[in-house]
Coordinates of C-alpha atoms in Angstrom, one line a residue:
Chain A
M748 CA -10.3 14.1 -70.9
L749 CA -6.7 13.7 -69.7
K750 CA -6.3 10.2 -69.5
N751 CA -4.8 7.8 -66.6
R752 CA -1.9 6.4 -67.6
I753 CA -0.5 3.3 -67.8
I754 CA 3.3 2.8 -68.2
P755 CA 5.5 -0.7 -68.0
C756 CA 8.5 -0.5 -66.7
L757 CA 11.9 -2.4 -68.0
D758 CA 14.3 -1.7 -65.2
V759 CA 17.4 -2.8 -66.8
K760 CA 20.9 -3.6 -65.8
N761 CA 23.7 -3.7 -68.0
G762 CA 21.4 -3.2 -71.3
R763 CA 19.2 -5.7 -70.1
V764 CA 15.6 -5.9 -68.9
V765 CA 15.7 -7.3 -65.6
K766 CA 13.2 -7.2 -62.4
G767 CA 14.3 -7.6 -58.9
I768 CA 11.9 -8.7 -56.0
N769 CA 12.3 -6.3 -53.2
F770 CA 15.6 -5.6 -55.5
V771 CA 16.9 -8.6 -55.4
D772 CA 16.9 -12.4 -56.9
L773 CA 17.7 -10.5 -60.4
Q774 CA 15.4 -12.7 -63.5
D775 CA 16.6 -11.7 -67.0
A776 CA 13.6 -10.9 -69.3
G777 CA 14.7 -9.8 -72.0
D778 CA 16.2 -6.8 -74.0
P779 CA 15.2 -3.1 -73.6
V780 CA 15.3 -2.2 -76.9
E781 CA 12.7 -5.1 -78.3
Q782 CA 10.5 -4.8 -75.3
A783 CA 9.8 -1.2 -75.7
K784 CA 8.8 -1.6 -79.0
I785 CA 6.2 -4.6 -78.1
Y786 CA 5.1 -2.1 -75.5
S787 CA 4.4 0.7 -77.6
D788 CA 2.8 -0.7 -80.0
G789 CA 0.8 -2.4 -77.4
G790 CA -1.0 0.8 -76.2
A791 CA 1.7 1.5 -73.8
D792 CA 1.2 5.5 -73.0
E793 CA 4.8 5.5 -71.9
I794 CA 7.9 3.8 -71.7
C795 CA 9.8 3.4 -68.1
F796 CA 13.5 2.6 -67.6
L797 CA 15.1 2.9 -64.8
D798 CA 18.9 1.4 -64.6
I799 CA 18.6 -0.1 -61.1
T800 CA 22.7 -0.8 -60.6
A801 CA 23.7 2.5 -62.4
S802 CA 24.9 4.1 -58.5
N803 CA 27.6 1.7 -58.7
E804 CA 28.7 0.1 -62.3
N805 CA 29.2 1.4 -65.4
R806 CA 25.9 2.5 -67.7
N807 CA 27.4 3.7 -70.7
T808 CA 25.6 0.5 -71.8
I809 CA 22.4 2.7 -71.3
Y810 CA 22.6 5.8 -73.1
D811 CA 23.0 2.9 -75.7
V812 CA 20.0 1.7 -74.6
V813 CA 17.9 4.5 -75.1
E814 CA 19.6 5.3 -78.3
K815 CA 18.2 2.5 -79.9
T816 CA 14.7 3.3 -78.3
S817 CA 13.9 6.6 -79.1
K818 CA 14.0 5.9 -82.6
K819 CA 11.7 2.5 -82.2
C820 CA 9.3 4.0 -80.0
F821 CA 6.9 7.9 -80.4
V822 CA 5.9 7.7 -77.6
P823 CA 7.2 9.7 -74.3
L824 CA 10.3 7.9 -73.3
T825 CA 11.5 8.0 -69.3
V826 CA 14.7 7.0 -67.8
G827 CA 16.1 7.0 -64.2
G828 CA 18.6 5.9 -62.1
G829 CA 22.0 6.5 -61.4
V830 CA 21.7 10.0 -62.5
R831 CA 23.9 12.6 -60.8
S832 CA 23.9 16.3 -62.4
V833 CA 22.8 18.3 -64.9
E834 CA 25.0 16.9 -67.2
D835 CA 23.9 13.2 -67.3
I836 CA 20.2 14.8 -67.7
N837 CA 21.8 16.3 -70.8
K838 CA 23.5 13.3 -71.7
L839 CA 20.5 11.2 -71.5
L840 CA 17.9 14.3 -73.4
N841 CA 20.5 14.1 -75.7
C842 CA 20.0 10.2 -77.2
G843 CA 16.5 10.7 -76.7
A844 CA 14.8 10.6 -73.6
D845 CA 12.1 12.8 -73.1
K846 CA 12.5 12.7 -69.2
V847 CA 14.6 12.0 -66.5
S848 CA 13.9 11.0 -63.4
I849 CA 15.9 11.6 -60.3
N850 CA 16.1 9.7 -57.3
T851 CA 19.3 10.1 -55.0
A852 CA 20.5 13.0 -56.5
A853 CA 17.6 14.9 -55.7
V854 CA 17.5 13.8 -52.1
Q855 CA 21.2 14.5 -50.9
N856 CA 21.5 17.4 -54.1
P857 CA 18.5 19.0 -54.2
E858 CA 19.6 21.6 -56.1
V859 CA 20.3 19.7 -59.7
V860 CA 16.6 19.8 -60.0
V861 CA 16.6 23.2 -59.1
E862 CA 19.2 23.8 -62.4
S863 CA 17.6 21.1 -64.7
S864 CA 14.5 22.4 -64.2
K865 CA 15.2 25.9 -64.8
K866 CA 17.5 24.3 -68.2
F867 CA 15.6 21.7 -69.6
G868 CA 11.7 23.0 -68.6
S869 CA 9.9 20.9 -65.2
Q870 CA 8.3 19.1 -68.4
C871 CA 11.7 17.0 -68.1
I872 CA 12.1 16.5 -64.6
V873 CA 10.2 13.6 -62.6
V874 CA 11.6 13.2 -59.0
A875 CA 11.4 9.5 -58.2
I876 CA 11.4 8.5 -55.0
D877 CA 11.4 5.4 -52.7
A878 CA 9.9 5.5 -48.9
K879 CA 9.7 2.7 -46.3
R880 CA 6.9 2.8 -44.2
N881 CA 8.1 4.1 -40.7
G882 CA 5.1 4.3 -37.7
D883 CA 3.1 6.7 -39.2
K884 CA 5.3 8.4 -41.3
W885 CA 7.2 7.2 -44.2
E886 CA 11.5 7.9 -44.7
I887 CA 12.7 7.8 -48.3
F888 CA 16.0 5.3 -48.8
T889 CA 18.6 5.9 -51.7
H890 CA 20.5 4.0 -53.6
G891 CA 18.3 1.4 -55.1
G892 CA 16.4 1.4 -51.7
R893 CA 19.6 0.7 -49.7
N894 CA 20.6 3.6 -47.7
N895 CA 18.0 5.3 -45.5
T896 CA 17.5 9.0 -45.1
G897 CA 15.3 9.4 -41.9
T898 CA 13.5 12.1 -44.7
D899 CA 10.3 12.4 -44.2
A900 CA 8.4 11.1 -47.8
I901 CA 5.6 13.1 -47.6
E902 CA 7.9 16.8 -46.5
F903 CA 9.8 16.1 -49.3
V904 CA 7.6 15.3 -52.1
K905 CA 6.6 19.0 -51.3
K906 CA 9.9 21.1 -51.3
M907 CA 10.6 18.8 -54.9
E908 CA 7.2 19.9 -56.2
D909 CA 8.8 23.9 -55.1
S910 CA 11.6 23.0 -56.2
G911 CA 10.9 22.8 -60.7
A912 CA 10.1 18.9 -60.4
G913 CA 7.5 18.2 -63.5
E914 CA 6.3 14.5 -61.7
L915 CA 6.9 12.2 -58.8
L916 CA 7.1 8.9 -58.8
V917 CA 6.6 7.1 -55.8
T918 CA 7.8 3.8 -55.4
S919 CA 6.7 2.1 -51.7
M920 CA 9.8 0.0 -50.9
D921 CA 7.8 -1.9 -48.8
R922 CA 5.3 -3.7 -52.2
D923 CA 7.4 -3.3 -53.9
G924 CA 8.2 -7.1 -56.3
T925 CA 5.3 -8.7 -53.3
Q926 CA 2.6 -8.3 -55.7
V927 CA 0.0 -7.3 -53.1
G928 CA -0.6 -4.1 -54.5
Y929 CA 0.6 -0.2 -54.6
D930 CA 0.8 1.8 -51.2
I931 CA -3.0 3.3 -51.2
E932 CA -2.3 5.3 -48.2
L933 CA 1.1 6.4 -49.8
M934 CA -0.6 7.4 -53.0
S935 CA -3.0 9.3 -52.2
K936 CA -1.6 11.0 -49.1
I937 CA 1.5 12.8 -51.2
S938 CA -1.1 13.4 -54.2
S939 CA -2.8 15.4 -51.9
M940 CA 0.0 16.9 -50.5
V941 CA 0.9 18.5 -54.2
N942 CA -0.3 20.1 -57.3
I943 CA 1.8 17.7 -60.0
P944 CA 1.1 14.3 -61.8
V945 CA 1.8 11.3 -59.2
I946 CA 2.4 8.3 -60.5
A947 CA 1.9 4.9 -58.7
S948 CA 4.2 2.5 -58.6
G949 CA 5.5 -0.8 -56.6
G950 CA 3.3 -3.7 -55.8
V951 CA 1.2 -4.4 -58.5
G952 CA 0.1 -8.2 -58.9
N953 CA -3.4 -8.0 -60.9
L954 CA -5.1 -5.2 -62.9
D955 CA -7.2 -4.0 -59.7
H956 CA -4.2 -3.1 -58.0
L957 CA -3.6 -0.4 -60.9
V958 CA -7.4 0.7 -61.0
D959 CA -7.0 1.0 -56.6
G960 CA -3.6 3.4 -57.6
I961 CA -6.3 5.7 -59.9
K962 CA -9.3 5.6 -57.7
L963 CA -8.3 5.2 -54.3
G964 CA -4.1 6.4 -54.5
N965 CA -5.3 9.4 -56.7
A966 CA -2.3 8.6 -58.8
S967 CA -2.1 10.3 -62.4
A968 CA -0.4 7.5 -63.8
V969 CA 0.1 3.7 -62.9
L970 CA 3.5 2.1 -63.2
A971 CA 4.2 -1.2 -63.3
A972 CA 6.7 -4.2 -65.1
S973 CA 5.7 -8.0 -63.6
I974 CA 2.4 -8.1 -64.6
F975 CA 3.8 -7.1 -68.3
H976 CA 7.0 -8.9 -68.6
Y977 CA 5.9 -12.3 -68.1
G978 CA 2.5 -12.1 -70.1
K979 CA 0.3 -12.3 -68.0
H980 CA -1.4 -9.2 -69.0
S981 CA -1.2 -6.7 -71.5
V982 CA -0.8 -3.4 -71.4
K983 CA -4.2 -3.6 -74.0
E984 CA -5.8 -6.1 -71.1
A985 CA -5.4 -3.2 -68.6
K986 CA -6.5 -1.0 -70.3
E987 CA -10.0 -2.7 -71.3
Y988 CA -10.2 -3.6 -67.0
L989 CA -9.7 -0.1 -66.7
D990 CA -11.9 1.7 -69.3
L991 CA -14.7 -1.2 -67.8
K992 CA -14.8 0.6 -64.1
G993 CA -15.2 3.7 -65.5
I994 CA -11.3 4.6 -65.3
P995 CA -10.9 7.6 -68.6
V996 CA -8.1 5.8 -71.3
R997 CA -6.5 6.3 -74.4
I998 CA -7.4 3.4 -75.7
Chain B
M97 CA 12.6 19.0 -101.1
N98 CA 14.4 20.3 -97.2
V99 CA 12.5 20.2 -94.1
I100 CA 14.9 22.3 -91.7
I101 CA 14.7 21.2 -87.9
V102 CA 16.1 24.5 -86.2
D103 CA 18.5 23.7 -83.2
Y104 CA 18.4 27.0 -81.5
N105 CA 19.3 25.6 -77.8
S106 CA 15.5 25.0 -77.2
G107 CA 15.8 21.9 -75.1
N108 CA 15.5 18.7 -76.0
I109 CA 14.6 18.0 -79.4
S110 CA 15.8 14.6 -80.3
S111 CA 12.7 12.8 -80.2
V112 CA 11.4 16.0 -82.6
I113 CA 14.1 14.4 -85.3
N114 CA 13.8 10.8 -84.5
S115 CA 10.2 11.3 -85.8
F116 CA 10.8 13.6 -89.3
K117 CA 13.0 11.1 -89.9
E118 CA 11.1 8.5 -89.5
V119 CA 8.7 9.5 -91.7
A120 CA 10.3 10.9 -94.0
K121 CA 12.1 7.3 -94.8
N122 CA 14.7 9.2 -97.2
K123 CA 12.4 10.4 -99.4
V124 CA 12.5 13.5 -97.6
N125 CA 15.7 15.2 -96.8
I126 CA 15.7 16.2 -92.8
E127 CA 18.0 19.0 -91.3
V128 CA 18.9 19.6 -88.2
T129 CA 20.7 23.2 -87.9
S130 CA 21.3 26.9 -87.4
D131 CA 22.8 27.8 -89.7
L132 CA 21.3 31.1 -91.1
D133 CA 22.1 30.4 -95.5
K134 CA 20.7 26.7 -94.5
I135 CA 17.5 27.8 -93.1
K136 CA 17.1 30.5 -95.5
L137 CA 17.0 28.1 -98.8
S138 CA 15.2 25.6 -96.6
D139 CA 11.0 24.2 -98.2
K140 CA 9.5 23.7 -94.5
V141 CA 10.5 24.7 -91.4
V142 CA 10.1 23.2 -88.2
L143 CA 10.4 24.9 -84.8
P144 CA 10.8 23.0 -81.8
G145 CA 10.7 24.3 -77.7
Q146 CA 10.1 23.1 -73.6
G147 CA 11.1 25.0 -71.6
S148 CA 9.6 27.9 -70.1
F149 CA 9.2 30.2 -72.9
K150 CA 11.5 33.1 -72.3
S151 CA 14.3 30.2 -71.8
C152 CA 13.5 28.9 -75.9
V153 CA 12.6 33.3 -77.0
D154 CA 15.4 34.5 -75.9
A155 CA 17.6 31.0 -77.3
L156 CA 15.9 32.1 -81.0
N157 CA 17.4 35.9 -80.3
S158 CA 20.6 34.6 -79.0
I159 CA 21.8 33.2 -82.0
S160 CA 22.1 37.1 -84.0
G161 CA 20.0 37.3 -86.9
L162 CA 17.7 34.0 -86.6
V163 CA 14.4 36.0 -86.0
D164 CA 14.6 38.2 -89.3
V165 CA 15.7 34.7 -91.3
L166 CA 12.1 33.1 -90.0
N167 CA 10.6 36.5 -90.3
E168 CA 10.8 36.4 -94.0
L169 CA 10.4 32.7 -94.8
V170 CA 7.8 32.1 -92.8
I171 CA 5.9 36.4 -93.6
I172 CA 7.2 37.1 -96.9
N173 CA 8.1 34.1 -98.7
K174 CA 4.7 32.4 -96.7
K175 CA 6.9 28.8 -96.2
P176 CA 5.3 26.5 -94.0
L177 CA 6.4 26.0 -90.6
L178 CA 5.6 24.1 -87.9
G179 CA 6.0 25.4 -84.1
I180 CA 5.6 22.5 -82.0
C181 CA 4.4 23.4 -78.0
V182 CA 6.6 26.6 -76.2
G183 CA 7.5 26.6 -80.5
L184 CA 3.8 27.3 -80.8
Q185 CA 3.3 29.4 -78.1
M186 CA 6.5 32.0 -79.1
F187 CA 4.1 33.3 -82.2
A188 CA 2.4 35.5 -79.7
D189 CA 3.0 39.2 -79.0
I190 CA 3.5 38.7 -75.4
G191 CA 4.2 35.7 -72.6
F192 CA 3.6 35.5 -69.3
E193 CA 5.9 32.7 -68.0
D194 CA 9.2 33.8 -65.6
T195 CA 8.8 37.0 -66.3
E196 CA 6.8 39.1 -69.1
T197 CA 8.4 38.1 -72.7
K198 CA 8.0 39.5 -76.2
G199 CA 7.1 36.9 -78.5
L200 CA 6.7 36.4 -82.2
G201 CA 3.6 38.4 -82.8
W202 CA 3.1 36.5 -85.8
I203 CA -0.5 35.2 -84.0
S204 CA -1.4 37.8 -82.7
G205 CA -2.2 36.7 -78.7
K206 CA -0.7 36.1 -75.2
V207 CA 0.6 33.4 -73.4
S208 CA -0.8 32.2 -69.9
K209 CA -1.3 29.8 -67.0
I210 CA -3.2 27.9 -67.6
D211 CA -6.4 27.7 -64.9
N212 CA -6.4 25.1 -62.4
K213 CA -9.3 26.0 -61.0
N214 CA -7.7 26.3 -57.4
G215 CA -6.1 22.9 -58.2
K216 CA -8.6 21.2 -58.8
F217 CA -5.7 20.5 -61.9
K218 CA -2.8 19.5 -61.8
L219 CA -0.6 21.2 -63.8
P220 CA 1.5 21.0 -65.5
H221 CA -1.2 19.1 -68.3
I222 CA 0.8 15.7 -68.8
G223 CA -0.8 12.6 -70.1
W224 CA -2.9 11.6 -73.5
N225 CA -5.9 14.2 -74.1
Q226 CA -8.4 13.8 -76.9
I227 CA -8.6 17.2 -79.4
N228 CA -11.6 18.7 -80.6
I229 CA -11.7 19.5 -84.2
V230 CA -13.3 22.5 -84.5
K231 CA -12.4 24.0 -87.7
D232 CA -10.4 21.5 -91.4
S233 CA -6.7 22.1 -91.2
K234 CA -4.9 20.9 -93.3
I235 CA -2.2 18.8 -90.9
F236 CA -5.0 16.7 -89.8
K237 CA -6.2 15.4 -92.7
G238 CA -6.7 11.9 -92.0
I239 CA -6.7 11.8 -88.4
E240 CA -10.6 11.3 -86.6
N241 CA -11.7 13.8 -84.3
N242 CA -11.5 13.2 -80.8
S243 CA -8.2 11.8 -81.0
H244 CA -5.8 11.6 -78.7
M245 CA -2.4 13.3 -78.0
Y246 CA 0.5 13.8 -76.0
F247 CA 0.8 16.9 -73.7
V248 CA 3.0 19.0 -72.0
H249 CA 2.5 21.9 -70.5
S250 CA 1.3 24.5 -67.9
Y251 CA 1.0 27.5 -70.0
E252 CA -1.4 28.0 -73.2
F253 CA -1.7 30.0 -76.1
V254 CA -4.6 31.9 -76.1
P255 CA -5.0 34.4 -79.4
E256 CA -6.8 36.9 -80.1
D257 CA -8.7 35.8 -83.3
K258 CA -10.6 32.6 -82.4
N259 CA -10.8 31.6 -85.8
V260 CA -7.0 30.5 -86.7
V261 CA -7.6 27.5 -83.9
S262 CA -8.0 23.8 -85.7
T263 CA -8.4 22.0 -82.7
T264 CA -9.0 21.9 -79.2
T265 CA -8.5 20.2 -75.7
D266 CA -10.2 19.7 -72.5
Y267 CA -8.7 20.1 -69.4
A268 CA -10.0 23.0 -66.9
S269 CA -11.4 24.6 -69.3
N270 CA -11.0 24.2 -73.6
I271 CA -7.2 24.9 -74.4
V272 CA -6.0 25.5 -77.7
C273 CA -3.7 22.3 -78.9
S274 CA -3.4 24.0 -82.4
V275 CA -3.5 26.5 -84.6
E276 CA -3.3 27.0 -88.5
K277 CA -2.8 30.8 -90.3
E278 CA -2.1 30.2 -93.7
N279 CA 1.3 28.8 -94.0
I280 CA 2.0 29.0 -90.1
F281 CA 1.4 25.5 -88.0
G282 CA 2.0 24.6 -84.3
T283 CA 0.9 22.3 -82.1
Q284 CA 0.3 22.3 -78.1
F285 CA 1.0 19.0 -78.3
H286 CA 4.1 17.2 -79.2
P287 CA 2.5 15.5 -82.8
E288 CA 6.9 13.4 -81.8
K289 CA 5.6 11.4 -79.0
S290 CA 1.7 10.9 -79.6
D291 CA 2.4 7.8 -81.4
K292 CA 1.1 6.8 -85.1
T293 CA -1.8 9.9 -85.3
G294 CA 1.1 12.0 -84.5
L295 CA 3.0 10.6 -86.7
K296 CA 0.2 11.3 -89.4
I297 CA 0.3 15.0 -88.2
I298 CA 3.7 15.0 -89.0
D299 CA 3.1 13.0 -92.4
N300 CA 0.3 15.9 -93.0
F301 CA 3.3 18.6 -92.8
I302 CA 6.4 17.3 -94.6
N303 CA 3.9 16.6 -97.5
L304 CA 2.2 19.7 -97.7

């Protein structure tokens, strides 16, 4: 039986791990290579790096981090943030990333998703969306949550599936950093719209939120940052809790 | 001993290289190359593969003489070869991803899309799934039944002779996740991304 995945996410800025509260007020939580190694040793099913300020700043530091991490971690490594072009994807894959997540560029230039999935295979192309509720729909934000595109999230993910995305990483802007739980309605709507796996993100504050993301949000995988970083819970604890709640996990 | 990872522009092979180097720990020479003379002299070969069946077959064929060298090494000289993911799928006679494409024909069979039961199962089949060991295989020495492996694929290898199947996994139906035929080994999952259990399989292959 296919297991639901737990993915600790490390937001990286200038080669250091940070985690924002609603994308501002960053706090330093350590060295990404060491953190990734701790997570993979602790049973993380995948590791995710998001280079959060990459759209505006020199991002060469991430290549070094990816290269070092991939020599120590033998679980899948997803890297995103500031990925603009097929060449950017190629570079990250060559450094040892297994998947690359595309956010802003997927909205501005969907052809990047088409081209890269053809060139490298859908298995390594993750489309990441930051969505914010507006009335009874959700809108896509880009540039690390700074720009509202007005694009309808549900329509957009369908288009991304058709363009060759292998997975969707769905972050609720309303919930990110709040620790009140995933936007379950958003997750389940998207999950029912597409046939590719959905990774739920944004808002985890306790282990029940992970359970809800899978049971109610129908996510294939759950991504979380702060609950793991600051020692509130280990990945192992999270897995044992999910197992207790009847969710299939790799233990 | 010389283990060659065939570099034929088959997509991302960094993780394969990293994992083999980690396991080999300088005791075994791991080389990544498309140089035919070097491949001819290798003791063991790893054939990775990512992307589509067609793109990998095209990439193999685009290196003049590579398929002939592999045939000689594997079919005539019986050197151990490990195919990973599409590397395994290419053992088949034919694949149906994108368009009908001829494979290496080392193990009779076809590669077709996983039947997702009208959308009941998501594709690609991504994540950790358990293997069911159906036959003793040298590369699974010391690996427990029901161990977890990391998968990412939408197509499956369906061999004609089921006796070559060493492990299966359950996703929509019983999917072949590894084969062994004499000196030819293949895994549909990614041992290089399957944590310690995956590294053990790589170790078993290196120590064959």
